[in-house]
PDB file of C-alpha atoms in Angstrom:
ATOM      1  CA  MET Z   1     111.411  67.808 -24.976  1.00 54.00           C
ATOM      2  CA  ARG Z   2     110.883  70.066 -21.859  1.00 55.00           C
ATOM      3  CA  ASP Z   3     111.293  73.726 -22.433  1.00 60.00           C
ATOM      4  CA  PHE Z   4     112.177  76.374 -19.964  1.00 54.00           C
ATOM      5  CA  ALA Z   5     108.511  77.118 -19.165  1.00 58.00           C
ATOM      6  CA  ASP Z   6     107.982  73.392 -17.927  1.00 58.00           C
ATOM      7  CA  GLU Z   7     111.327  73.850 -15.949  1.00 60.00           C
ATOM      8  CA  ASP Z   8     110.259  77.368 -14.246  1.00 59.00           C
ATOM      9  CA  LEU Z   9     106.770  75.683 -13.336  1.00 60.00           C
ATOM     10  CA  ASP Z  10     108.403  72.572 -11.704  1.00 62.00           C
ATOM     11  CA  ALA Z  11     110.716  75.096  -9.740  1.00 65.00           C
ATOM     12  CA  GLU Z  12     107.733  76.915  -8.542  1.00 70.00           C
ATOM     13  CA  ARG Z  13     105.730  73.939  -7.421  1.00 69.00           C
ATOM     14  CA  ALA Z  14     108.904  72.555  -5.565  1.00 69.00           C
ATOM     15  CA  ALA Z  15     109.086  76.114  -3.727  1.00 70.00           C
ATOM     16  CA  ASP Z  16     105.343  76.197  -3.019  1.00 68.00           C
ATOM     17  CA  LYS Z  17     105.808  72.540  -1.624  1.00 68.00           C
ATOM     18  CA  ARG Z  18     108.597  73.753   0.674  1.00 72.00           C
ATOM     19  CA  GLN Z  19     106.847  76.639   1.860  1.00 71.00           C
ATOM     20  CA  ARG Z  20     103.762  74.513   2.557  1.00 70.00           C
ATOM     21  CA  ASP Z  21     106.017  71.936   4.531  1.00 64.00           C
ATOM     22  CA  VAL Z  22     107.423  74.916   6.546  1.00 65.00           C
ATOM     23  CA  ASP Z  23     103.957  76.135   7.378  1.00 64.00           C
ATOM     24  CA  ASP Z  24     102.565  72.843   8.128  1.00 62.00           C
ATOM     25  CA  LEU Z  25     105.595  72.033  10.610  1.00 59.00           C
ATOM     26  CA  GLN Z  26     105.113  75.375  12.294  1.00 69.00           C
ATOM     27  CA  ASN Z  27     101.411  74.916  12.491  1.00 64.00           C
ATOM     28  CA  GLU Z  28     101.836  71.372  14.115  1.00 60.00           C
ATOM     29  CA  VAL Z  29     104.532  72.645  16.457  1.00 61.00           C
ATOM     30  CA  ALA Z  30     102.074  75.616  17.672  1.00 59.00           C
ATOM     31  CA  GLY Z  31      99.178  73.084  17.947  1.00 57.00           C
ATOM     32  CA  ASN Z  32      96.992  74.702  15.184  1.00 60.00           C
ATOM     33  CA  GLU Z  33      94.382  72.666  13.338  1.00 60.00           C
ATOM     34  CA  THR Z  34      95.194  72.661   9.594  1.00 58.00           C
ATOM     35  CA  GLY Z  35      92.632  70.100   8.597  1.00 54.00           C
ATOM     36  CA  ARG Z  36      95.391  67.813   7.349  1.00 54.00           C
ATOM     37  CA  ILE Z  37      96.860  64.737   8.998  1.00 51.00           C
ATOM     38  CA  SER Z  38     100.121  65.682  10.886  1.00 58.00           C
ATOM     39  CA  ARG Z  39     102.935  64.853   8.867  1.00 54.00           C
ATOM     40  CA  PHE Z  40     106.045  65.825  10.760  1.00 53.00           C
ATOM     41  CA  LEU Z  41     105.301  65.297  14.508  1.00 53.00           C
ATOM     42  CA  SER Z  42     103.916  61.801  15.953  1.00 57.00           C
ATOM     43  CA  ALA Z  43     101.009  61.672  18.178  1.00 55.00           C
ATOM     44  CA  GLU Z  44     103.244  60.647  20.946  1.00 60.00           C
ATOM     45  CA  ASP Z  45     105.136  63.927  20.474  1.00 56.00           C
ATOM     46  CA  ASP Z  46     104.089  66.587  23.208  1.00 57.00           C
ATOM     47  CA  ARG Z  47     104.360  69.108  20.631  1.00 56.00           C
ATOM     48  CA  SER Z  48     101.779  67.593  18.177  1.00 58.00           C
ATOM     49  CA  VAL Z  49      98.192  68.516  18.490  1.00 60.00           C
ATOM     50  CA  GLU Z  50      97.323  65.257  19.936  1.00 65.00           C
ATOM     51  CA  GLY Z  51     100.272  65.795  22.467  1.00 63.00           C
ATOM     52  CA  LYS Z  52      99.113  69.211  23.406  1.00 66.00           C
ATOM     53  CA  ARG Z  53      95.517  67.700  23.889  1.00 67.00           C
ATOM     54  CA  ARG Z  54      96.768  65.139  26.207  1.00 64.00           C
ATOM     55  CA  LYS Z  55      98.854  67.749  28.036  1.00 65.00           C
ATOM     56  CA  ARG Z  56      95.783  69.964  28.470  1.00 70.00           C
ATOM     57  CA  GLU Z  57      93.599  67.021  29.667  1.00 59.00           C
ATOM     58  CA  LYS Z  58      96.116  66.102  32.089  1.00 61.00           C
ATOM     59  CA  GLN Z  59      96.325  69.537  33.494  1.00 65.00           C
ATOM     60  CA  GLU Z  60      92.624  69.797  33.649  1.00 63.00           C
ATOM     61  CA  ALA Z  61      92.455  66.667  35.641  1.00 61.00           C
ATOM     62  CA  ALA Z  62      95.220  67.705  38.088  1.00 63.00           C
ATOM     63  CA  ASP Z  63      93.401  71.137  38.523  1.00 67.00           C
ATOM     64  CA  ARG Z  64      90.162  69.333  39.312  1.00 74.00           C
ATOM     65  CA  ARG Z  65      91.800  66.888  41.597  1.00 77.00           C
ATOM     66  CA  LEU Z  66      93.453  69.970  43.722  1.00 76.00           C
ATOM     67  CA  MET Z  67      89.941  71.776  43.530  1.00 81.00           C
ATOM     68  CA  ASP Z  68      88.409  68.454  45.094  1.00 79.00           C
ATOM     69  CA  LEU Z  69      91.186  68.593  47.869  1.00 82.00           C
ATOM     70  CA  MET Z  70      90.524  72.261  48.355  1.00 80.00           C
ATOM     71  CA  LYS Z  71      86.816  71.712  49.179  1.00 92.00           C
ATOM     72  CA  ASP Z  72      87.896  70.507  52.632  1.00 92.00           C
ATOM     73  CA  PRO Z  73      88.197  73.928  54.681  1.00 94.00           C
ATOM     74  CA  GLU Z  74      91.148  72.396  56.636  1.00 96.00           C
ATOM     75  CA  TYR Z  75      93.050  71.255  53.706  1.00 92.00           C
ATOM     76  CA  ALA Z  76      92.409  74.754  52.036  1.00 94.00           C
ATOM     77  CA  ALA Z  77      93.684  76.536  55.054  1.00 96.00           C
ATOM     78  CA  LEU Z  78      96.887  74.432  55.304  1.00 96.00           C
ATOM     79  CA  HIS Z  79      97.406  75.047  51.507  1.00 95.00           C
ATOM     80  CA  HIS Z  80      96.940  78.744  51.731  1.00 96.00           C
ATOM     81  CA  ASP Z  81      99.155  78.906  54.862  1.00 98.00           C
ATOM     82  CA  LEU Z  82     102.029  76.895  53.140  1.00 97.00           C
ATOM     83  CA  GLY Z  83     101.828  78.975  50.046  1.00 97.00           C
ATOM     84  CA  ASP Z  84     102.317  82.266  52.040  1.00 97.00           C
ATOM     85  CA  LYS Z  85     104.944  81.074  54.390  1.00 98.00           C
ATOM     86  CA  LEU Z  86     106.969  79.357  51.610  1.00 98.00           C
ATOM     87  CA  ARG Z  87     106.955  82.603  49.473  1.00 97.00           C
ATOM     88  CA  ASP Z  88     107.842  84.499  52.567  1.00 97.00           C
ATOM     89  CA  ALA Z  89     110.733  82.209  53.491  1.00 97.00           C
ATOM     90  CA  GLU Z  90     112.031  81.967  49.819  1.00 98.00           C
ATOM     91  CA  THR Z  91     112.183  86.156  50.012  1.00 97.00           C
ATOM     92  CA  GLY Z  92     113.997  86.074  53.376  1.00 96.00           C
ATOM     93  CA  ALA Z  93     116.311  83.580  52.248  1.00 97.00           C
ATOM     94  CA  ASP Z  94     117.168  85.390  49.230  1.00 98.00           C
ATOM     95  CA  GLU Z  95     117.677  88.700  50.968  1.00 97.00           C
ATOM     96  CA  THR Z  96     119.868  86.884  53.609  1.00 97.00           C
ATOM     97  CA  ILE Z  97     122.102  85.312  51.062  1.00 97.00           C
ATOM     98  CA  ALA Z  98     122.520  88.664  49.154  1.00 98.00           C
ATOM     99  CA  ALA Z  99     123.602  90.281  52.375  1.00 97.00           C
ATOM    100  CA  MET Z 100     125.974  87.433  53.323  1.00 97.00           C
ATOM    101  CA  GLN Z 101     127.512  87.309  49.935  1.00 98.00           C
ATOM    102  CA  ALA Z 102     128.135  91.209  50.113  1.00 98.00           C
ATOM    103  CA  HIS Z 103     129.595  90.839  53.526  1.00 97.00           C
ATOM    104  CA  LEU Z 104     131.980  88.031  52.046  1.00 97.00           C
ATOM    105  CA  ARG Z 105     133.008  90.140  49.409  1.00 98.00           C
ATOM    106  CA  ALA Z 106     133.914  92.915  51.913  1.00 98.00           C
ATOM    107  CA  ILE Z 107     135.932  90.483  54.003  1.00 98.00           C
ATOM    108  CA  GLU Z 108     137.928  89.296  50.928  1.00 98.00           C
ATOM    109  CA  ALA Z 109     138.531  92.912  50.052  1.00 98.00           C
ATOM    110  CA  GLU Z 110     139.493  93.633  53.637  1.00 98.00           C
ATOM    111  CA  ILE Z 111     142.132  90.528  53.485  1.00 98.00           C
ATOM    112  CA  ALA Z 112     143.471  91.640  50.234  1.00 98.00           C
ATOM    113  CA  ASP Z 113     144.150  95.095  51.550  1.00 97.00           C
ATOM    114  CA  ILE Z 114     145.861  93.620  54.911  1.00 98.00           C
ATOM    115  CA  GLU Z 115     148.009  91.564  52.519  1.00 97.00           C
ATOM    116  CA  ALA Z 116     148.740  94.434  50.207  1.00 97.00           C
ATOM    117  CA  ARG Z 117     150.014  96.652  53.187  1.00 97.00           C
ATOM    118  CA  ALA Z 118     151.696  93.936  54.817  1.00 97.00           C
ATOM    119  CA  ALA Z 119     155.510  93.870  55.161  1.00 97.00           C
ATOM    120  CA  LYS Z 120     157.242  91.578  52.653  1.00 97.00           C
ATOM    121  CA  GLY Z 121     159.494  88.474  53.211  1.00 95.00           C
ATOM    122  CA  PRO Z 122     162.549  87.624  51.007  1.00 94.00           C
ATOM    123  CA  ASP Z 123     160.223  85.713  48.587  1.00 93.00           C
ATOM    124  CA  GLY Z 124     157.876  88.919  48.326  1.00 95.00           C
ATOM    125  CA  ALA Z 125     155.009  87.185  50.411  1.00 96.00           C
ATOM    126  CA  PRO Z 126     153.334  88.923  53.264  1.00 98.00           C
ATOM    127  CA  VAL Z 127     154.620  88.387  56.769  1.00 98.00           C
ATOM    128  CA  PHE Z 128     153.163  89.789  59.925  1.00 98.00           C
ATOM    129  CA  ARG Z 129     154.375  90.723  63.450  1.00 96.00           C
ATOM    130  CA  THR Z 130     152.469  89.432  66.550  1.00 96.00           C
ATOM    131  CA  ALA Z 131     152.016  91.489  69.647  1.00 95.00           C
ATOM    132  CA  HIS Z 132     154.830  89.314  71.055  1.00 94.00           C
ATOM    133  CA  GLY Z 133     157.212  90.199  68.486  1.00 94.00           C
ATOM    134  CA  ARG Z 134     157.230  86.978  66.366  1.00 96.00           C
ATOM    135  CA  VAL Z 135     157.228  87.208  62.561  1.00 97.00           C
ATOM    136  CA  VAL Z 136     154.987  84.868  60.772  1.00 97.00           C
ATOM    137  CA  HIS Z 137     154.141  83.882  57.184  1.00 96.00           C
ATOM    138  CA  ALA Z 138     150.469  84.136  55.943  1.00 96.00           C
ATOM    139  CA  ASP Z 139     150.160  80.344  56.878  1.00 94.00           C
ATOM    140  CA  GLY Z 140     151.133  81.070  60.376  1.00 94.00           C
ATOM    141  CA  GLU Z 141     154.798  79.741  60.215  1.00 95.00           C
ATOM    142  CA  GLU Z 142     157.261  81.509  62.054  1.00 96.00           C
ATOM    143  CA  LEU Z 143     160.322  82.967  60.130  1.00 96.00           C
ATOM    144  CA  PRO Z 144     163.771  82.229  61.377  1.00 96.00           C
ATOM    145  CA  PRO Z 145     165.136  85.065  63.593  1.00 95.00           C
ATOM    146  CA  GLU Z 146     167.935  85.963  61.216  1.00 95.00           C
ATOM    147  CA  ILE Z 147     165.454  86.392  58.300  1.00 95.00           C
ATOM    148  CA  ALA Z 148     162.833  88.157  60.556  1.00 95.00           C
ATOM    149  CA  ALA Z 149     165.457  90.485  61.737  1.00 94.00           C
ATOM    150  CA  GLY Z 150     165.837  91.833  58.178  1.00 94.00           C
ATOM    151  CA  ILE Z 151     162.329  92.617  57.295  1.00 95.00           C
ATOM    152  CA  ILE Z 152     161.412  96.176  56.874  1.00 96.00           C
ATOM    153  CA  TRP Z 153     158.128  97.046  58.463  1.00 96.00           C
ATOM    154  CA  PRO Z 154     155.932  99.812  56.795  1.00 95.00           C
ATOM    155  CA  ASP Z 155     154.542 102.400  59.278  1.00 92.00           C
ATOM    156  CA  ASN Z 156     151.056 100.979  58.683  1.00 91.00           C
ATOM    157  CA  ALA Z 157     151.892  97.275  58.620  1.00 95.00           C
ATOM    158  CA  PRO Z 158     148.832  95.078  59.939  1.00 97.00           C
ATOM    159  CA  SER Z 159     149.324  92.990  63.010  1.00 97.00           C
ATOM    160  CA  ALA Z 160     149.433  89.164  62.635  1.00 97.00           C
ATOM    161  CA  GLU Z 161     146.267  89.290  64.947  1.00 97.00           C
ATOM    162  CA  ASP Z 162     144.387  91.652  62.459  1.00 97.00           C
ATOM    163  CA  TYR Z 163     145.118  89.153  59.457  1.00 98.00           C
ATOM    164  CA  PHE Z 164     144.090  86.034  60.955  1.00 98.00           C
ATOM    165  CA  ALA Z 165     141.141  87.428  62.556  1.00 97.00           C
ATOM    166  CA  ALA Z 166     140.021  88.565  58.976  1.00 98.00           C
ATOM    167  CA  ARG Z 167     140.655  85.129  57.737  1.00 97.00           C
ATOM    168  CA  ALA Z 168     138.789  83.461  60.735  1.00 97.00           C
ATOM    169  CA  GLU Z 169     135.945  85.798  59.956  1.00 97.00           C
ATOM    170  CA  ARG Z 170     135.988  84.888  56.260  1.00 97.00           C
ATOM    171  CA  ASP Z 171     135.729  81.216  57.117  1.00 97.00           C
ATOM    172  CA  SER Z 172     132.673  81.751  59.345  1.00 96.00           C
ATOM    173  CA  ALA Z 173     131.123  83.696  56.804  1.00 96.00           C
ATOM    174  CA  VAL Z 174     131.595  81.087  54.118  1.00 97.00           C
ATOM    175  CA  ALA Z 175     130.177  78.292  56.728  1.00 97.00           C
ATOM    176  CA  LYS Z 176     127.190  80.599  57.527  1.00 97.00           C
ATOM    177  CA  LEU Z 177     126.647  81.390  53.684  1.00 97.00           C
ATOM    178  CA  ASN Z 178     126.918  77.666  52.802  1.00 97.00           C
ATOM    179  CA  GLU Z 179     124.371  76.966  55.554  1.00 97.00           C
ATOM    180  CA  TRP Z 180     121.818  79.305  54.292  1.00 98.00           C
ATOM    181  CA  GLN Z 181     122.421  78.259  50.543  1.00 98.00           C
ATOM    182  CA  SER Z 182     121.515  74.544  51.437  1.00 97.00           C
ATOM    183  CA  TYR Z 183     118.238  75.824  53.275  1.00 98.00           C
ATOM    184  CA  ARG Z 184     117.379  77.702  50.245  1.00 98.00           C
ATOM    185  CA  ASN Z 185     118.092  75.357  47.497  1.00 97.00           C
ATOM    186  CA  ASP Z 186     117.422  71.877  49.339  1.00 97.00           C
ATOM    187  CA  VAL Z 187     114.787  72.620  51.792  1.00 97.00           C
ATOM    188  CA  LEU Z 188     112.639  75.432  50.379  1.00 98.00           C
ATOM    189  CA  GLY Z 189     113.350  74.178  46.702  1.00 97.00           C
ATOM    190  CA  GLY Z 190     112.365  70.736  47.687  1.00 97.00           C
ATOM    191  CA  ILE Z 191     109.182  72.146  49.308  1.00 98.00           C
ATOM    192  CA  ARG Z 192     108.561  74.463  46.374  1.00 97.00           C
ATOM    193  CA  HIS Z 193     108.873  71.433  43.932  1.00 96.00           C
ATOM    194  CA  ARG Z 194     106.285  69.387  46.014  1.00 94.00           C
ATOM    195  CA  TYR Z 195     103.976  72.406  46.356  1.00 95.00           C
ATOM    196  CA  ASP Z 196     103.837  73.114  42.693  1.00 92.00           C
ATOM    197  CA  ASP Z 197     103.294  69.555  41.547  1.00 89.00           C
ATOM    198  CA  LYS Z 198      99.566  69.701  40.722  1.00 85.00           C
ATOM    199  CA  GLU Z 199      99.722  66.085  39.356  1.00 85.00           C
ATOM    200  CA  ASN Z 200     100.743  64.736  42.875  1.00 88.00           C
ATOM    201  CA  PRO Z 201      99.166  66.950  45.365  1.00 92.00           C
ATOM    202  CA  MET Z 202     100.256  67.246  48.819  1.00 93.00           C
ATOM    203  CA  THR Z 203      98.225  65.571  51.472  1.00 93.00           C
ATOM    204  CA  LYS Z 204      97.407  67.202  54.944  1.00 95.00           C
ATOM    205  CA  ASP Z 205     100.400  65.652  56.654  1.00 96.00           C
ATOM    206  CA  ASP Z 206     102.526  66.766  53.721  1.00 96.00           C
ATOM    207  CA  LEU Z 207     101.538  70.316  54.065  1.00 97.00           C
ATOM    208  CA  LYS Z 208     101.870  70.255  57.987  1.00 97.00           C
ATOM    209  CA  ASP Z 209     105.422  68.778  57.611  1.00 98.00           C
ATOM    210  CA  ALA Z 210     106.333  71.186  55.177  1.00 98.00           C
ATOM    211  CA  LEU Z 211     105.268  74.079  57.333  1.00 98.00           C
ATOM    212  CA  ASP Z 212     107.308  72.661  60.136  1.00 97.00           C
ATOM    213  CA  GLN Z 213     110.364  72.166  58.199  1.00 97.00           C
ATOM    214  CA  ILE Z 214     110.339  75.761  56.959  1.00 97.00           C
ATOM    215  CA  GLU Z 215     110.670  76.897  60.554  1.00 96.00           C
ATOM    216  CA  THR Z 216     112.838  74.065  62.132  1.00 96.00           C
ATOM    217  CA  ALA Z 217     115.515  73.712  59.163  1.00 96.00           C
ATOM    218  CA  ARG Z 218     115.871  77.522  58.919  1.00 95.00           C
ATOM    219  CA  PRO Z 219     119.396  78.587  60.103  1.00 94.00           C
ATOM    220  CA  LEU Z 220     119.452  81.435  62.698  1.00 83.00           C
ATOM    221  CA  GLU Z 221     120.489  84.659  61.195  1.00 70.00           C
ATOM    222  CA  ALA Z 222     124.091  85.981  61.932  1.00 58.00           C
ATOM    223  CA  THR Z 223     125.252  89.579  62.847  1.00 55.00           C
ATOM    224  CA  LEU Z 224     127.095  90.713  59.541  1.00 55.00           C
ATOM    225  CA  ASN Z 225     127.465  94.442  60.254  1.00 49.00           C
ATOM    226  CA  THR Z 226     124.127  94.703  58.726  1.00 43.00           C
ATOM    227  CA  ASP Z 227     120.736  95.014  59.941  1.00 40.00           C
ATOM    228  CA  MET Z 228     120.168  91.448  60.137  1.00 38.00           C
ATOM    229  CA  ALA Z 229     119.006  89.893  63.383  1.00 36.00           C
ATOM    230  CA  GLN Z 230     121.495  88.948  66.481  1.00 36.00           C
ATOM    231  CA  GLU Z 231     122.852  85.416  66.116  1.00 38.00           C
ATOM    232  CA  THR Z 232     121.621  83.327  69.209  1.00 31.00           C
ATOM    233  CA  LYS Z 233     123.433  79.888  68.383  1.00 33.00           C
ATOM    234  CA  PRO Z 234     127.118  79.049  67.869  1.00 34.00           C
ATOM    235  CA  LEU Z 235     127.888  78.183  64.196  1.00 33.00           C
ATOM    236  CA  ALA Z 236     130.556  76.045  63.000  1.00 35.00           C
ATOM    237  CA  ALA Z 237     133.912  76.820  64.216  1.00 36.00           C
ATOM    238  CA  PRO Z 238     136.186  78.537  61.781  1.00 38.00           C
ATOM    239  CA  GLN Z 239     139.529  76.969  60.483  1.00 46.00           C
ATOM    240  CA  ALA Z 240     141.945  77.108  63.388  1.00 48.00           C
ATOM    241  CA  PHE Z 241     144.975  79.604  63.183  1.00 56.00           C
ATOM    242  CA  PRO Z 242     148.179  80.029  65.240  1.00 62.00           C
ATOM    243  CA  SER Z 243     147.904  81.031  68.849  1.00 61.00           C
ATOM    244  CA  PHE Z 244     150.352  83.971  69.304  1.00 55.00           C
ATOM    245  CA  SER Z 245     150.120  83.891  73.206  1.00 52.00           C
TER     246      SER Z 245
END
């Protein structure tokens, strides 16, 4: 008949085994040698000792392959040049995008302020008066004369021209921002992915093409009431708004 001492010993052994299992699993995940056969991770698992060894050998082979290519002075010069220009282009694009996003937020705030200061129609929606006396909704639709005649105009009511100019500026800013984000993510991001892929190093032609793409695919900077460079090419036309002539 088992006594309490035997049960306590069994419980202690079970606790020791659980702790040993936990320790072994952590060691296997960490890639630490324990002197025992792996019990939790298969040899195919990248986290196992064997998997980490394969990964290390693969990385070392890739490093050797790139080092062999870098022995060619022309290749090395192109590789270093691309690394420098890509880094500068990424930094410049990030700064430009941040400036454009700030500019867009300022335009949105301006539009919200214009709508808040605008006269209101019978339904409470903002309405605007053109320089020629026409009264229009925010979508440009003209109010019937009998309704327009009853509008109460605040002293600081913004004009229709001011409102639609701000909206056109917002649409243009969104188009420019989308263009730069596409350049940053698709063009520069794609080049970065290839440049960092040591298992499949870029060829000389790849490096030359990437250097050319960084320059030719780059959108021209636009004037955003910041210190950004003067725009020198037309951008996508903003959404058409009503003509008030």
